[in-house]
Each structure stands twice: as structure tokens, then as C-alpha cells.
Amino acid sequence: QVQLVESGGGLVQAGGSLRLSCAASGSIFRIDAIGWYRQAPGEQRELVATITSGGSANYPDSVKGRFTISSDIAKNTVYLQMNSLKPEDTAVYYCNADLWSSRWTYASYWGQGTQVTVSS
């Protein structure tokens, strides 16, 4: 069993910063990619940032230059530094990992989500 536990969400004023963390635990053989998605009320879940095991990061234009993803492979942990936050960044942020839980089992896992609210 694999668990992803997020932390670091909260309420911040526009222009402020937050740092999210996600720790993966359980039966993990290898993580191929890990990252963040978000979902605002009435909207579809969208990509925020992902990073591969090789360190390649991907961001949509909406957060590029403001958000930075990083990982600590040894701790199976990923971080999301969010700067210059805008009210439109308000959403539930979910951690996602594509990983091998054994040499033969590959799946995508989700955390429970953490609320980020940016006030104007």
C-alpha cells in the first residue's frame, strides 16, 4: 500500500507565498514522476507542476516563473514553492505520484488534498 500525505496549505494574501510538501510512504520500489495538481470549485483538475526521477520539471504557463517544484528522492518527498500567489490560485492541491510498488506493479497514486486559499 502506498500513501501520499500533503501538508502546507492554508490562507495567504495575494502576493504571498506558501510551500507545500508531499511525502510518499509504503511499498515503493521506484518513483518515475511526482507532482501537483489542483482543482477549484466547479473546475476540472489541472496540472500545476511535475518532476521526474531524472529531475526534469514541467509547469503550465499559468504558474511558470512563480512556482517551483523540487524533490528529495531519498525521502520520497516533493515540495512546491508557490510565490506571488494570486486569488485564481485558490484550489485544493493534490499530490500525485506515478510509481512502481514492485518490479511488476505500476500505478498512479493521489493524496487527499490540501486547501490553498489566496485572498485579494
PDB file of C-alpha atoms in Angstrom:
ATOM      1  CA  GLN A   1       0.000   0.000   0.000  1.00  0.00           C
ATOM      2  CA  VAL A   2       1.206   3.483  -0.896  1.00  0.00           C
ATOM      3  CA  GLN A   3       0.232   6.691   0.843  1.00  0.00           C
ATOM      4  CA  LEU A   4       0.800  10.297  -0.187  1.00  0.00           C
ATOM      5  CA  VAL A   5       0.438  12.840   2.610  1.00  0.00           C
ATOM      6  CA  GLU A   6       0.320  16.537   1.785  1.00  0.00           C
ATOM      7  CA  SER A   7       0.929  19.440   4.122  1.00  0.00           C
ATOM      8  CA  GLY A   8       1.492  23.171   3.963  1.00  0.00           C
ATOM      9  CA  GLY A   9      -1.768  24.535   2.641  1.00  0.00           C
ATOM     10  CA  GLY A  10      -3.540  27.486   4.188  1.00  0.00           C
ATOM     11  CA  LEU A  11      -4.772  31.037   3.760  1.00  0.00           C
ATOM     12  CA  VAL A  12      -2.482  33.704   2.344  1.00  0.00           C
ATOM     13  CA  GLN A  13      -2.910  37.181   0.912  1.00  0.00           C
ATOM     14  CA  ALA A  14      -2.348  37.857  -2.754  1.00  0.00           C
ATOM     15  CA  GLY A  15       1.344  38.289  -3.456  1.00  0.00           C
ATOM     16  CA  GLY A  16       2.298  35.985  -0.609  1.00  0.00           C
ATOM     17  CA  SER A  17       3.985  32.609  -0.589  1.00  0.00           C
ATOM     18  CA  LEU A  18       3.273  29.077   0.562  1.00  0.00           C
ATOM     19  CA  ARG A  19       5.265  25.872   0.480  1.00  0.00           C
ATOM     20  CA  LEU A  20       3.530  22.548   0.036  1.00  0.00           C
ATOM     21  CA  SER A  21       5.084  19.210   0.915  1.00  0.00           C
ATOM     22  CA  CYS A  22       4.088  15.692  -0.062  1.00  0.00           C
ATOM     23  CA  ALA A  23       5.642  12.599   1.449  1.00  0.00           C
ATOM     24  CA  ALA A  24       5.174   9.218  -0.185  1.00  0.00           C
ATOM     25  CA  SER A  25       5.386   6.138   2.001  1.00  0.00           C
ATOM     26  CA  GLY A  26       4.639   2.444   1.898  1.00  0.00           C
ATOM     27  CA  SER A  27       5.627  -0.121  -0.675  1.00  0.00           C
ATOM     28  CA  ILE A  28       7.685   1.987  -3.110  1.00  0.00           C
ATOM     29  CA  PHE A  29      10.165   0.391  -5.478  1.00  0.00           C
ATOM     30  CA  ARG A  30      10.748   3.409  -7.700  1.00  0.00           C
ATOM     31  CA  ILE A  31       9.034   6.752  -8.343  1.00  0.00           C
ATOM     32  CA  ASP A  32       9.001   7.744 -12.026  1.00  0.00           C
ATOM     33  CA  ALA A  33       7.315  11.111 -11.578  1.00  0.00           C
ATOM     34  CA  ILE A  34       5.709  13.031  -8.764  1.00  0.00           C
ATOM     35  CA  GLY A  35       3.935  16.329  -8.710  1.00  0.00           C
ATOM     36  CA  TRP A  36       0.970  18.528  -8.015  1.00  0.00           C
ATOM     37  CA  TYR A  37      -2.445  19.089  -9.485  1.00  0.00           C
ATOM     38  CA  ARG A  38      -5.179  21.428  -8.330  1.00  0.00           C
ATOM     39  CA  GLN A  39      -8.929  21.648  -8.545  1.00  0.00           C
ATOM     40  CA  ALA A  40     -11.012  24.742  -7.947  1.00  0.00           C
ATOM     41  CA  PRO A  41     -14.761  24.508  -7.256  1.00  0.00           C
ATOM     42  CA  GLY A  42     -16.636  23.729 -10.441  1.00  0.00           C
ATOM     43  CA  GLU A  43     -13.435  23.269 -12.405  1.00  0.00           C
ATOM     44  CA  GLN A  44     -11.530  20.270 -13.712  1.00  0.00           C
ATOM     45  CA  ARG A  45      -8.379  19.082 -12.018  1.00  0.00           C
ATOM     46  CA  GLU A  46      -5.354  20.640 -13.707  1.00  0.00           C
ATOM     47  CA  LEU A  47      -1.611  20.162 -13.701  1.00  0.00           C
ATOM     48  CA  VAL A  48       0.414  22.516 -11.524  1.00  0.00           C
ATOM     49  CA  ALA A  49       3.898  21.008 -11.650  1.00  0.00           C
ATOM     50  CA  THR A  50       5.572  17.647 -12.034  1.00  0.00           C
ATOM     51  CA  ILE A  51       9.127  16.419 -11.699  1.00  0.00           C
ATOM     52  CA  THR A  52      10.600  13.195 -12.986  1.00  0.00           C
ATOM     53  CA  SER A  53      13.097  10.934 -11.273  1.00  0.00           C
ATOM     54  CA  GLY A  54      15.698  12.476 -13.557  1.00  0.00           C
ATOM     55  CA  GLY A  55      14.900  15.949 -12.255  1.00  0.00           C
ATOM     56  CA  SER A  56      13.011  17.273 -15.271  1.00  0.00           C
ATOM     57  CA  ALA A  57      10.271  19.693 -14.212  1.00  0.00           C
ATOM     58  CA  ASN A  58       7.154  20.678 -16.102  1.00  0.00           C
ATOM     59  CA  TYR A  59       4.847  23.641 -15.459  1.00  0.00           C
ATOM     60  CA  PRO A  60       1.862  25.134 -17.257  1.00  0.00           C
ATOM     61  CA  ASP A  61       2.138  28.766 -18.312  1.00  0.00           C
ATOM     62  CA  SER A  62      -0.248  29.814 -15.535  1.00  0.00           C
ATOM     63  CA  VAL A  63       2.332  29.105 -12.811  1.00  0.00           C
ATOM     64  CA  LYS A  64       5.632  29.237 -14.689  1.00  0.00           C
ATOM     65  CA  GLY A  65       8.013  31.675 -13.046  1.00  0.00           C
ATOM     66  CA  ARG A  66       6.009  31.751  -9.816  1.00  0.00           C
ATOM     67  CA  PHE A  67       6.001  28.113  -8.665  1.00  0.00           C
ATOM     68  CA  THR A  68       8.996  25.843  -8.224  1.00  0.00           C
ATOM     69  CA  ILE A  69       8.872  22.093  -7.718  1.00  0.00           C
ATOM     70  CA  SER A  70      11.691  20.180  -6.075  1.00  0.00           C
ATOM     71  CA  SER A  71      12.171  16.713  -4.678  1.00  0.00           C
ATOM     72  CA  ASP A  72      14.171  14.797  -2.132  1.00  0.00           C
ATOM     73  CA  ILE A  73      14.494  11.351  -3.654  1.00  0.00           C
ATOM     74  CA  ALA A  74      15.965   9.803  -0.523  1.00  0.00           C
ATOM     75  CA  LYS A  75      12.890  10.864   1.467  1.00  0.00           C
ATOM     76  CA  ASN A  76      10.362  10.232  -1.336  1.00  0.00           C
ATOM     77  CA  THR A  77       9.203  13.793  -0.787  1.00  0.00           C
ATOM     78  CA  VAL A  78       8.242  16.538  -3.199  1.00  0.00           C
ATOM     79  CA  TYR A  79       7.886  20.228  -2.469  1.00  0.00           C
ATOM     80  CA  LEU A  80       6.059  23.042  -4.215  1.00  0.00           C
ATOM     81  CA  GLN A  81       7.223  26.567  -3.510  1.00  0.00           C
ATOM     82  CA  MET A  82       4.491  28.980  -4.532  1.00  0.00           C
ATOM     83  CA  ASN A  83       5.368  32.660  -4.778  1.00  0.00           C
ATOM     84  CA  SER A  84       3.434  35.701  -5.980  1.00  0.00           C
ATOM     85  CA  LEU A  85       0.190  33.901  -5.275  1.00  0.00           C
ATOM     86  CA  LYS A  86      -2.984  35.138  -6.952  1.00  0.00           C
ATOM     87  CA  PRO A  87      -6.634  34.670  -5.981  1.00  0.00           C
ATOM     88  CA  GLU A  88      -7.014  32.408  -9.024  1.00  0.00           C
ATOM     89  CA  ASP A  89      -4.532  30.004  -7.443  1.00  0.00           C
ATOM     90  CA  THR A  90      -7.177  29.169  -4.854  1.00  0.00           C
ATOM     91  CA  ALA A  91      -7.934  25.455  -5.070  1.00  0.00           C
ATOM     92  CA  VAL A  92      -7.445  22.090  -3.433  1.00  0.00           C
ATOM     93  CA  TYR A  93      -3.940  20.943  -4.285  1.00  0.00           C
ATOM     94  CA  TYR A  94      -3.375  17.229  -4.772  1.00  0.00           C
ATOM     95  CA  CYS A  95      -0.107  15.333  -4.780  1.00  0.00           C
ATOM     96  CA  ASN A  96       0.230  12.661  -7.475  1.00  0.00           C
ATOM     97  CA  ALA A  97       2.897  10.012  -7.961  1.00  0.00           C
ATOM     98  CA  ASP A  98       3.448   7.569 -10.815  1.00  0.00           C
ATOM     99  CA  LEU A  99       5.443   4.800  -9.278  1.00  0.00           C
ATOM    100  CA  TRP A 100       6.394   1.147  -9.164  1.00  0.00           C
ATOM    101  CA  SER A 101       5.347  -0.510  -5.930  1.00  0.00           C
ATOM    102  CA  SER A 102       7.262  -3.600  -7.027  1.00  0.00           C
ATOM    103  CA  ARG A 103       9.234  -4.658 -10.112  1.00  0.00           C
ATOM    104  CA  TRP A 104       5.957  -5.622 -11.756  1.00  0.00           C
ATOM    105  CA  THR A 105       3.333  -3.222 -10.424  1.00  0.00           C
ATOM    106  CA  TYR A 106       2.969   0.329 -11.770  1.00  0.00           C
ATOM    107  CA  ALA A 107       0.213   2.713 -10.754  1.00  0.00           C
ATOM    108  CA  SER A 108      -0.722   6.326 -10.160  1.00  0.00           C
ATOM    109  CA  TYR A 109      -1.498   7.425  -6.613  1.00  0.00           C
ATOM    110  CA  TRP A 110      -3.181  10.516  -5.190  1.00  0.00           C
ATOM    111  CA  GLY A 111      -3.029  12.292  -1.875  1.00  0.00           C
ATOM    112  CA  GLN A 112      -6.070  13.518  -0.005  1.00  0.00           C
ATOM    113  CA  GLY A 113      -5.525  17.146  -0.992  1.00  0.00           C
ATOM    114  CA  THR A 114      -4.695  20.339   0.855  1.00  0.00           C
ATOM    115  CA  GLN A 115      -6.619  23.599   0.575  1.00  0.00           C
ATOM    116  CA  VAL A 116      -4.859  26.732  -0.635  1.00  0.00           C
ATOM    117  CA  THR A 117      -6.830  29.953  -0.374  1.00  0.00           C
ATOM    118  CA  VAL A 118      -5.477  33.261  -1.678  1.00  0.00           C
ATOM    119  CA  SER A 119      -7.352  36.359  -0.586  1.00  0.00           C
ATOM    120  CA  SER A 120      -7.383  39.533  -2.640  1.00  0.00           C
TER     121      SER A 120
END
